[in-house]
Amino acid sequence: MSTLIRTTLLGAAALGTLAGAAATTPSPLTLTAATMVVTQETRDGKKVEVLTDANKTQVVPGSVLSLRQTFRNVSKGPLNSIALNMKVDPATTFQQASCTVAGVTTQYSIDGKTFAAAPLMKTVTVTENGKTVQKKVEVKPSEYTAVRWNIARLTAGQEGTCAIRATVK
């Protein structure tokens, strides 16, 4: 089954839709969103990472969040060419992205429309030696506004998690 699924993942709720499918057709992909606060604790003399549901703890400036989307192919066949998008909330600063599915390609955006592999480049206008010139510069990850994971193939019953880490401003 060759299917293109485009979803926008926004940390609190997500819907999977088949491109061109009728509204009554159930999605072959289930998505579950979770926002977790990341903290460090010392246990048995070792630092460990602790994830706490953001609804059950205080989130303040400087808090590190893990915005996660867990997905599962609930169809009887493989799904191909899945693109999962997640916006970076403007109240946060992007840190990193990850995905547990093998063969995923991760792309980033600074405008929420165009995506490319890191490092992203942008053109800036600067003054050098009294002259205005345009230069290509590398975009800092903190400027990313969205992430896209391109998953080539998801077999029947296969699941995975894609996530971003972001710091609350």
Short mmCIF file of N, CA and C in Angstrom, two decimals:
data_model
loop_
_atom_site.label_atom_id
_atom_site.label_comp_id
_atom_site.label_asym_id
_atom_site.label_seq_id
_atom_site.Cartn_x
_atom_site.Cartn_y
_atom_site.Cartn_z
N MET A 1 0.86 -1.18 0.00
CA MET A 1 0.00 0.00 0.00
C MET A 1 0.90 1.23 0.00
N SER A 2 0.77 2.07 -0.98
CA SER A 2 1.54 3.30 -1.03
C SER A 2 0.63 4.44 -0.58
N THR A 3 0.95 5.02 0.55
CA THR A 3 0.09 6.02 1.16
C THR A 3 0.94 7.21 1.58
N LEU A 4 0.44 8.37 1.36
CA LEU A 4 1.11 9.57 1.85
C LEU A 4 0.28 10.13 2.99
N ILE A 5 0.86 10.16 4.17
CA ILE A 5 0.16 10.67 5.33
C ILE A 5 0.88 11.92 5.77
N ARG A 6 0.18 13.01 5.86
CA ARG A 6 0.75 14.27 6.33
C ARG A 6 -0.01 14.65 7.58
N THR A 7 0.71 14.80 8.66
CA THR A 7 0.08 15.17 9.91
C THR A 7 0.85 16.30 10.54
N THR A 8 0.13 17.17 11.19
CA THR A 8 0.75 18.22 11.96
C THR A 8 0.61 17.83 13.42
N LEU A 9 1.73 17.75 14.10
CA LEU A 9 1.75 17.30 15.47
C LEU A 9 2.00 18.50 16.36
N LEU A 10 1.10 18.75 17.28
CA LEU A 10 1.18 19.96 18.08
C LEU A 10 1.24 19.70 19.57
N GLY A 11 1.90 18.69 20.03
CA GLY A 11 2.12 18.52 21.45
C GLY A 11 0.93 18.09 22.29
N ALA A 12 -0.28 18.48 21.99
CA ALA A 12 -1.42 18.14 22.84
C ALA A 12 -2.38 17.19 22.14
N ALA A 13 -2.58 17.38 20.85
CA ALA A 13 -3.51 16.51 20.14
C ALA A 13 -3.02 16.35 18.71
N ALA A 14 -3.33 15.22 18.13
CA ALA A 14 -2.90 14.98 16.76
C ALA A 14 -3.92 14.11 16.06
N LEU A 15 -4.10 14.34 14.77
CA LEU A 15 -5.00 13.55 13.98
C LEU A 15 -4.26 13.03 12.77
N GLY A 16 -4.44 11.78 12.44
CA GLY A 16 -3.84 11.22 11.23
C GLY A 16 -4.87 11.24 10.14
N THR A 17 -4.48 11.66 8.96
CA THR A 17 -5.43 11.67 7.85
C THR A 17 -4.75 11.14 6.61
N LEU A 18 -5.48 10.48 5.79
CA LEU A 18 -4.98 10.03 4.51
C LEU A 18 -5.25 11.12 3.50
N ALA A 19 -4.24 11.44 2.71
CA ALA A 19 -4.42 12.46 1.67
C ALA A 19 -5.48 11.97 0.70
N GLY A 20 -6.51 12.77 0.50
CA GLY A 20 -7.56 12.45 -0.45
C GLY A 20 -8.60 11.48 0.07
N ALA A 21 -8.50 11.02 1.30
CA ALA A 21 -9.46 10.05 1.83
C ALA A 21 -10.71 10.77 2.33
N ALA A 22 -11.82 10.07 2.30
CA ALA A 22 -13.07 10.62 2.81
C ALA A 22 -12.97 10.80 4.32
N ALA A 23 -13.70 11.75 4.85
CA ALA A 23 -13.65 12.06 6.28
C ALA A 23 -14.07 10.87 7.13
N THR A 24 -14.88 9.96 6.60
CA THR A 24 -15.35 8.82 7.38
C THR A 24 -14.38 7.65 7.36
N THR A 25 -13.36 7.68 6.53
CA THR A 25 -12.39 6.61 6.46
C THR A 25 -11.46 6.69 7.67
N PRO A 26 -11.39 5.62 8.47
CA PRO A 26 -10.49 5.68 9.62
C PRO A 26 -9.03 5.73 9.18
N SER A 27 -8.24 6.44 9.93
CA SER A 27 -6.82 6.57 9.60
C SER A 27 -6.09 5.26 9.88
N PRO A 28 -5.17 4.87 9.02
CA PRO A 28 -4.38 3.67 9.27
C PRO A 28 -3.27 3.93 10.29
N LEU A 29 -3.15 5.16 10.75
CA LEU A 29 -2.09 5.55 11.66
C LEU A 29 -2.71 6.19 12.90
N THR A 30 -2.42 5.64 14.07
CA THR A 30 -2.88 6.27 15.31
C THR A 30 -1.73 7.09 15.88
N LEU A 31 -2.06 8.22 16.47
CA LEU A 31 -1.06 9.11 17.05
C LEU A 31 -1.46 9.47 18.47
N THR A 32 -0.49 9.47 19.35
CA THR A 32 -0.72 9.87 20.73
C THR A 32 0.34 10.89 21.10
N ALA A 33 -0.11 12.04 21.58
CA ALA A 33 0.81 13.12 21.94
C ALA A 33 1.05 13.14 23.44
N ALA A 34 2.26 13.52 23.82
CA ALA A 34 2.58 13.68 25.24
C ALA A 34 3.61 14.80 25.38
N THR A 35 3.41 15.63 26.38
CA THR A 35 4.38 16.67 26.71
C THR A 35 4.91 16.35 28.09
N MET A 36 6.21 16.13 28.16
CA MET A 36 6.86 15.74 29.40
C MET A 36 7.89 16.79 29.81
N VAL A 37 8.02 17.01 31.11
CA VAL A 37 9.06 17.88 31.64
C VAL A 37 10.27 17.00 31.96
N VAL A 38 11.42 17.41 31.48
CA VAL A 38 12.65 16.65 31.66
C VAL A 38 13.43 17.22 32.84
N THR A 39 13.75 16.38 33.81
CA THR A 39 14.58 16.79 34.95
C THR A 39 15.66 15.74 35.17
N GLN A 40 16.65 16.09 35.96
CA GLN A 40 17.74 15.18 36.32
C GLN A 40 17.65 14.88 37.80
N GLU A 41 17.84 13.63 38.17
CA GLU A 41 17.89 13.22 39.56
C GLU A 41 19.11 12.33 39.75
N THR A 42 19.57 12.24 40.98
CA THR A 42 20.65 11.32 41.31
C THR A 42 20.05 10.12 42.01
N ARG A 43 20.27 8.94 41.43
CA ARG A 43 19.78 7.68 42.00
C ARG A 43 20.95 6.71 42.07
N ASP A 44 21.17 6.20 43.25
CA ASP A 44 22.29 5.27 43.46
C ASP A 44 23.60 5.86 42.98
N GLY A 45 23.78 7.16 43.21
CA GLY A 45 25.02 7.84 42.84
C GLY A 45 25.15 8.18 41.37
N LYS A 46 24.12 7.88 40.56
CA LYS A 46 24.18 8.17 39.13
C LYS A 46 23.10 9.16 38.77
N LYS A 47 23.43 10.09 37.84
CA LYS A 47 22.42 11.02 37.34
C LYS A 47 21.55 10.30 36.32
N VAL A 48 20.25 10.42 36.51
CA VAL A 48 19.29 9.82 35.58
C VAL A 48 18.30 10.88 35.14
N GLU A 49 17.78 10.70 33.95
CA GLU A 49 16.78 11.62 33.42
C GLU A 49 15.40 11.15 33.85
N VAL A 50 14.59 12.09 34.31
CA VAL A 50 13.23 11.77 34.74
C VAL A 50 12.25 12.57 33.87
N LEU A 51 11.25 11.87 33.34
CA LEU A 51 10.22 12.52 32.53
C LEU A 51 8.93 12.53 33.33
N THR A 52 8.35 13.73 33.51
CA THR A 52 7.11 13.89 34.25
C THR A 52 6.08 14.56 33.36
N ASP A 53 4.86 14.04 33.35
CA ASP A 53 3.78 14.61 32.56
C ASP A 53 3.67 16.11 32.89
N ALA A 54 3.68 16.95 31.87
CA ALA A 54 3.63 18.40 32.08
C ALA A 54 2.35 18.85 32.77
N ASN A 55 1.29 18.05 32.69
CA ASN A 55 0.05 18.38 33.39
C ASN A 55 0.14 18.11 34.89
N LYS A 56 1.19 17.42 35.33
CA LYS A 56 1.30 17.04 36.74
C LYS A 56 2.45 17.73 37.45
N THR A 57 3.05 18.71 36.82
CA THR A 57 4.16 19.43 37.44
C THR A 57 4.17 20.86 36.94
N GLN A 58 4.94 21.68 37.62
CA GLN A 58 5.02 23.09 37.24
C GLN A 58 5.99 23.26 36.07
N VAL A 59 5.55 24.00 35.07
CA VAL A 59 6.39 24.33 33.92
C VAL A 59 6.70 25.80 34.01
N VAL A 60 7.99 26.13 34.09
CA VAL A 60 8.44 27.51 34.26
C VAL A 60 9.50 27.82 33.21
N PRO A 61 9.80 29.10 32.99
CA PRO A 61 10.89 29.43 32.07
C PRO A 61 12.16 28.67 32.47
N GLY A 62 12.80 28.09 31.47
CA GLY A 62 13.98 27.28 31.71
C GLY A 62 13.69 25.79 31.76
N SER A 63 12.40 25.42 31.92
CA SER A 63 12.05 24.01 31.92
C SER A 63 12.36 23.41 30.55
N VAL A 64 12.87 22.18 30.56
CA VAL A 64 13.12 21.45 29.32
C VAL A 64 11.93 20.52 29.09
N LEU A 65 11.36 20.59 27.90
CA LEU A 65 10.20 19.76 27.55
C LEU A 65 10.58 18.73 26.50
N SER A 66 9.98 17.57 26.61
CA SER A 66 10.06 16.54 25.58
C SER A 66 8.65 16.44 25.00
N LEU A 67 8.49 16.91 23.77
CA LEU A 67 7.21 16.88 23.06
C LEU A 67 7.24 15.66 22.16
N ARG A 68 6.44 14.65 22.52
CA ARG A 68 6.55 13.35 21.86
C ARG A 68 5.27 12.96 21.16
N GLN A 69 5.45 12.30 20.02
CA GLN A 69 4.33 11.74 19.27
C GLN A 69 4.62 10.25 19.08
N THR A 70 3.76 9.43 19.66
CA THR A 70 3.89 7.99 19.46
C THR A 70 2.86 7.59 18.41
N PHE A 71 3.29 6.82 17.43
CA PHE A 71 2.42 6.46 16.32
C PHE A 71 2.47 4.95 16.10
N ARG A 72 1.41 4.44 15.50
CA ARG A 72 1.31 3.00 15.23
C ARG A 72 0.53 2.78 13.94
N ASN A 73 1.04 1.90 13.10
CA ASN A 73 0.33 1.51 11.89
C ASN A 73 -0.70 0.46 12.29
N VAL A 74 -1.98 0.85 12.28
CA VAL A 74 -3.05 -0.06 12.67
C VAL A 74 -3.71 -0.73 11.46
N SER A 75 -3.13 -0.54 10.29
CA SER A 75 -3.67 -1.18 9.09
C SER A 75 -3.08 -2.59 8.96
N LYS A 76 -3.57 -3.31 7.97
CA LYS A 76 -3.10 -4.68 7.75
C LYS A 76 -1.91 -4.75 6.80
N GLY A 77 -1.50 -3.60 6.29
CA GLY A 77 -0.38 -3.57 5.36
C GLY A 77 0.58 -2.46 5.70
N PRO A 78 1.66 -2.37 4.95
CA PRO A 78 2.64 -1.31 5.21
C PRO A 78 2.13 0.06 4.77
N LEU A 79 2.63 1.08 5.43
CA LEU A 79 2.39 2.47 5.02
C LEU A 79 3.71 3.03 4.53
N ASN A 80 3.67 3.72 3.42
CA ASN A 80 4.87 4.27 2.81
C ASN A 80 4.79 5.79 2.75
N SER A 81 5.95 6.42 2.77
CA SER A 81 6.07 7.87 2.60
C SER A 81 5.25 8.66 3.62
N ILE A 82 5.49 8.40 4.88
CA ILE A 82 4.81 9.12 5.95
C ILE A 82 5.63 10.35 6.30
N ALA A 83 4.98 11.50 6.39
CA ALA A 83 5.64 12.74 6.81
C ALA A 83 4.94 13.24 8.07
N LEU A 84 5.66 13.25 9.17
CA LEU A 84 5.13 13.75 10.44
C LEU A 84 5.75 15.11 10.70
N ASN A 85 4.91 16.12 10.92
CA ASN A 85 5.38 17.48 11.18
C ASN A 85 5.08 17.86 12.62
N MET A 86 5.99 18.59 13.24
CA MET A 86 5.76 19.13 14.57
C MET A 86 6.25 20.56 14.61
N LYS A 87 5.36 21.47 15.01
CA LYS A 87 5.75 22.87 15.17
C LYS A 87 6.49 23.04 16.49
N VAL A 88 7.41 23.96 16.50
CA VAL A 88 8.08 24.35 17.73
C VAL A 88 7.29 25.53 18.28
N ASP A 89 6.71 25.36 19.46
CA ASP A 89 5.90 26.42 20.05
C ASP A 89 6.75 27.68 20.20
N PRO A 90 6.22 28.86 19.83
CA PRO A 90 7.00 30.10 19.93
C PRO A 90 7.41 30.44 21.37
N ALA A 91 6.76 29.83 22.36
CA ALA A 91 7.12 30.06 23.77
C ALA A 91 8.30 29.18 24.20
N THR A 92 8.85 28.41 23.23
CA THR A 92 9.98 27.53 23.52
C THR A 92 11.11 27.76 22.53
N THR A 93 12.27 27.22 22.87
CA THR A 93 13.43 27.25 21.98
C THR A 93 13.82 25.81 21.67
N PHE A 94 13.87 25.47 20.39
CA PHE A 94 14.22 24.13 19.95
C PHE A 94 15.63 23.76 20.41
N GLN A 95 15.79 22.49 20.84
CA GLN A 95 17.11 21.97 21.19
C GLN A 95 17.53 20.83 20.25
N GLN A 96 16.68 19.80 20.15
CA GLN A 96 17.05 18.64 19.34
C GLN A 96 15.82 17.84 18.96
N ALA A 97 15.99 16.97 17.97
CA ALA A 97 14.91 16.09 17.52
C ALA A 97 15.42 14.66 17.52
N SER A 98 14.48 13.71 17.71
CA SER A 98 14.84 12.30 17.66
C SER A 98 13.65 11.50 17.16
N CYS A 99 13.93 10.28 16.70
CA CYS A 99 12.87 9.38 16.25
C CYS A 99 13.37 7.95 16.40
N THR A 100 12.50 7.05 16.86
CA THR A 100 12.90 5.68 17.13
C THR A 100 12.78 4.75 15.93
N VAL A 101 12.29 5.24 14.81
CA VAL A 101 12.09 4.40 13.63
C VAL A 101 13.35 4.42 12.77
N ALA A 102 13.78 3.24 12.36
CA ALA A 102 14.96 3.14 11.49
C ALA A 102 14.65 3.73 10.12
N GLY A 103 15.64 4.34 9.52
CA GLY A 103 15.50 4.86 8.17
C GLY A 103 14.75 6.17 8.06
N VAL A 104 14.51 6.85 9.17
CA VAL A 104 13.80 8.13 9.13
C VAL A 104 14.76 9.24 8.70
N THR A 105 14.26 10.19 7.93
CA THR A 105 15.02 11.37 7.55
C THR A 105 14.40 12.56 8.28
N THR A 106 15.22 13.30 9.02
CA THR A 106 14.72 14.44 9.78
C THR A 106 15.07 15.72 9.05
N GLN A 107 14.07 16.59 8.91
CA GLN A 107 14.26 17.89 8.26
C GLN A 107 13.77 18.98 9.19
N TYR A 108 14.26 20.19 8.97
CA TYR A 108 13.96 21.33 9.84
C TYR A 108 13.48 22.50 9.00
N SER A 109 12.81 23.45 9.67
CA SER A 109 12.29 24.62 8.99
C SER A 109 12.45 25.85 9.88
N ILE A 110 12.66 27.00 9.23
CA ILE A 110 12.65 28.26 9.97
C ILE A 110 11.42 29.09 9.63
N ASP A 111 10.63 28.61 8.66
CA ASP A 111 9.42 29.34 8.29
C ASP A 111 8.16 28.48 8.38
N GLY A 112 8.30 27.20 8.73
CA GLY A 112 7.16 26.30 8.83
C GLY A 112 6.62 25.82 7.50
N LYS A 113 7.25 26.25 6.41
CA LYS A 113 6.78 25.89 5.06
C LYS A 113 7.80 25.07 4.28
N THR A 114 9.06 25.50 4.34
CA THR A 114 10.11 24.81 3.61
C THR A 114 10.97 24.03 4.60
N PHE A 115 11.29 22.78 4.24
CA PHE A 115 12.04 21.90 5.12
C PHE A 115 13.29 21.40 4.40
N ALA A 116 14.36 21.21 5.15
CA ALA A 116 15.60 20.68 4.61
C ALA A 116 16.40 20.04 5.74
N ALA A 117 17.37 19.23 5.35
CA ALA A 117 18.25 18.61 6.34
C ALA A 117 19.15 19.68 6.96
N ALA A 118 19.55 19.45 8.20
CA ALA A 118 20.48 20.36 8.88
C ALA A 118 21.88 20.18 8.29
N PRO A 119 22.68 21.19 8.27
CA PRO A 119 22.40 22.53 8.78
C PRO A 119 21.64 23.36 7.74
N LEU A 120 20.69 24.15 8.23
CA LEU A 120 19.96 25.07 7.36
C LEU A 120 20.82 26.30 7.13
N MET A 121 20.63 26.90 5.98
CA MET A 121 21.36 28.12 5.64
C MET A 121 20.35 29.22 5.33
N LYS A 122 20.75 30.46 5.61
CA LYS A 122 19.91 31.60 5.24
C LYS A 122 20.82 32.70 4.72
N THR A 123 20.22 33.63 3.96
CA THR A 123 20.96 34.76 3.42
C THR A 123 20.68 35.97 4.29
N VAL A 124 21.75 36.63 4.72
CA VAL A 124 21.62 37.84 5.53
C VAL A 124 22.36 38.97 4.82
N THR A 125 21.92 40.20 5.08
CA THR A 125 22.57 41.38 4.54
C THR A 125 23.40 42.00 5.65
N VAL A 126 24.69 42.20 5.37
CA VAL A 126 25.61 42.77 6.35
C VAL A 126 26.42 43.88 5.69
N THR A 127 27.04 44.69 6.53
CA THR A 127 27.93 45.73 6.02
C THR A 127 29.36 45.31 6.32
N GLU A 128 30.16 45.22 5.26
CA GLU A 128 31.58 44.87 5.39
C GLU A 128 32.39 45.93 4.67
N ASN A 129 33.33 46.52 5.39
CA ASN A 129 34.19 47.56 4.81
C ASN A 129 33.36 48.67 4.16
N GLY A 130 32.25 49.03 4.80
CA GLY A 130 31.41 50.12 4.33
C GLY A 130 30.49 49.75 3.18
N LYS A 131 30.48 48.48 2.75
CA LYS A 131 29.63 48.05 1.65
C LYS A 131 28.61 47.04 2.15
N THR A 132 27.40 47.15 1.60
CA THR A 132 26.34 46.20 1.93
C THR A 132 26.50 44.97 1.05
N VAL A 133 26.59 43.80 1.72
CA VAL A 133 26.75 42.54 0.98
C VAL A 133 25.80 41.49 1.57
N GLN A 134 25.50 40.51 0.73
CA GLN A 134 24.69 39.40 1.21
C GLN A 134 25.58 38.20 1.42
N LYS A 135 25.34 37.51 2.54
CA LYS A 135 26.14 36.34 2.88
C LYS A 135 25.21 35.20 3.28
N LYS A 136 25.63 33.98 2.98
CA LYS A 136 24.92 32.80 3.47
C LYS A 136 25.53 32.43 4.81
N VAL A 137 24.65 32.24 5.80
CA VAL A 137 25.10 31.86 7.13
C VAL A 137 24.29 30.65 7.60
N GLU A 138 24.88 29.89 8.50
CA GLU A 138 24.19 28.74 9.06
C GLU A 138 23.16 29.19 10.08
N VAL A 139 21.97 28.59 10.01
CA VAL A 139 20.90 28.89 10.94
C VAL A 139 21.17 28.11 12.23
N LYS A 140 21.05 28.78 13.35
CA LYS A 140 21.21 28.11 14.64
C LYS A 140 19.97 27.26 14.90
N PRO A 141 20.13 26.06 15.47
CA PRO A 141 18.96 25.24 15.79
C PRO A 141 17.93 25.97 16.65
N SER A 142 18.35 26.92 17.46
CA SER A 142 17.40 27.67 18.29
C SER A 142 16.43 28.50 17.44
N GLU A 143 16.71 28.66 16.15
CA GLU A 143 15.83 29.41 15.25
C GLU A 143 14.83 28.51 14.53
N TYR A 144 14.94 27.19 14.68
CA TYR A 144 14.03 26.27 14.00
C TYR A 144 12.61 26.46 14.54
N THR A 145 11.64 26.45 13.63
CA THR A 145 10.24 26.63 14.03
C THR A 145 9.39 25.38 13.79
N ALA A 146 9.96 24.38 13.11
CA ALA A 146 9.23 23.15 12.85
C ALA A 146 10.21 22.04 12.49
N VAL A 147 9.75 20.80 12.70
CA VAL A 147 10.53 19.61 12.37
C VAL A 147 9.63 18.68 11.57
N ARG A 148 10.22 18.01 10.59
CA ARG A 148 9.50 17.00 9.80
C ARG A 148 10.32 15.72 9.81
N TRP A 149 9.62 14.62 10.12
CA TRP A 149 10.24 13.31 10.02
C TRP A 149 9.64 12.61 8.82
N ASN A 150 10.48 12.20 7.88
CA ASN A 150 10.03 11.46 6.70
C ASN A 150 10.34 9.99 6.94
N ILE A 151 9.28 9.20 7.07
CA ILE A 151 9.41 7.77 7.35
C ILE A 151 9.09 7.03 6.06
N ALA A 152 10.08 6.34 5.52
CA ALA A 152 9.91 5.68 4.23
C ALA A 152 8.88 4.55 4.29
N ARG A 153 8.92 3.75 5.37
CA ARG A 153 8.01 2.60 5.43
C ARG A 153 7.73 2.25 6.89
N LEU A 154 6.46 1.97 7.16
CA LEU A 154 6.02 1.55 8.49
C LEU A 154 5.20 0.27 8.28
N THR A 155 5.71 -0.86 8.73
CA THR A 155 5.03 -2.13 8.50
C THR A 155 3.77 -2.23 9.37
N ALA A 156 2.89 -3.16 9.03
CA ALA A 156 1.66 -3.37 9.79
C ALA A 156 2.00 -3.65 11.25
N GLY A 157 1.36 -2.92 12.16
CA GLY A 157 1.59 -3.10 13.59
C GLY A 157 2.81 -2.39 14.14
N GLN A 158 3.66 -1.86 13.28
CA GLN A 158 4.87 -1.19 13.75
C GLN A 158 4.53 0.14 14.42
N GLU A 159 5.28 0.45 15.47
CA GLU A 159 5.09 1.73 16.14
C GLU A 159 6.42 2.39 16.38
N GLY A 160 6.36 3.67 16.70
CA GLY A 160 7.57 4.43 16.98
C GLY A 160 7.22 5.72 17.68
N THR A 161 8.25 6.44 18.06
CA THR A 161 8.07 7.74 18.71
C THR A 161 9.03 8.74 18.09
N CYS A 162 8.52 9.89 17.71
CA CYS A 162 9.34 11.01 17.27
C CYS A 162 9.13 12.14 18.28
N ALA A 163 10.19 12.87 18.59
CA ALA A 163 10.10 13.88 19.64
C ALA A 163 11.05 15.03 19.38
N ILE A 164 10.70 16.15 20.00
CA ILE A 164 11.64 17.28 20.05
C ILE A 164 11.87 17.63 21.51
N ARG A 165 13.03 18.19 21.78
CA ARG A 165 13.33 18.77 23.08
C ARG A 165 13.35 20.27 22.86
N ALA A 166 12.72 20.98 23.79
CA ALA A 166 12.67 22.43 23.69
C ALA A 166 12.71 23.01 25.11
N THR A 167 13.26 24.21 25.22
CA THR A 167 13.34 24.90 26.49
C THR A 167 12.30 26.00 26.52
N VAL A 168 11.57 26.10 27.65
CA VAL A 168 10.56 27.14 27.80
C VAL A 168 11.26 28.49 27.98
N LYS A 169 10.83 29.49 27.20
CA LYS A 169 11.43 30.83 27.27
C LYS A 169 10.99 31.56 28.53
#
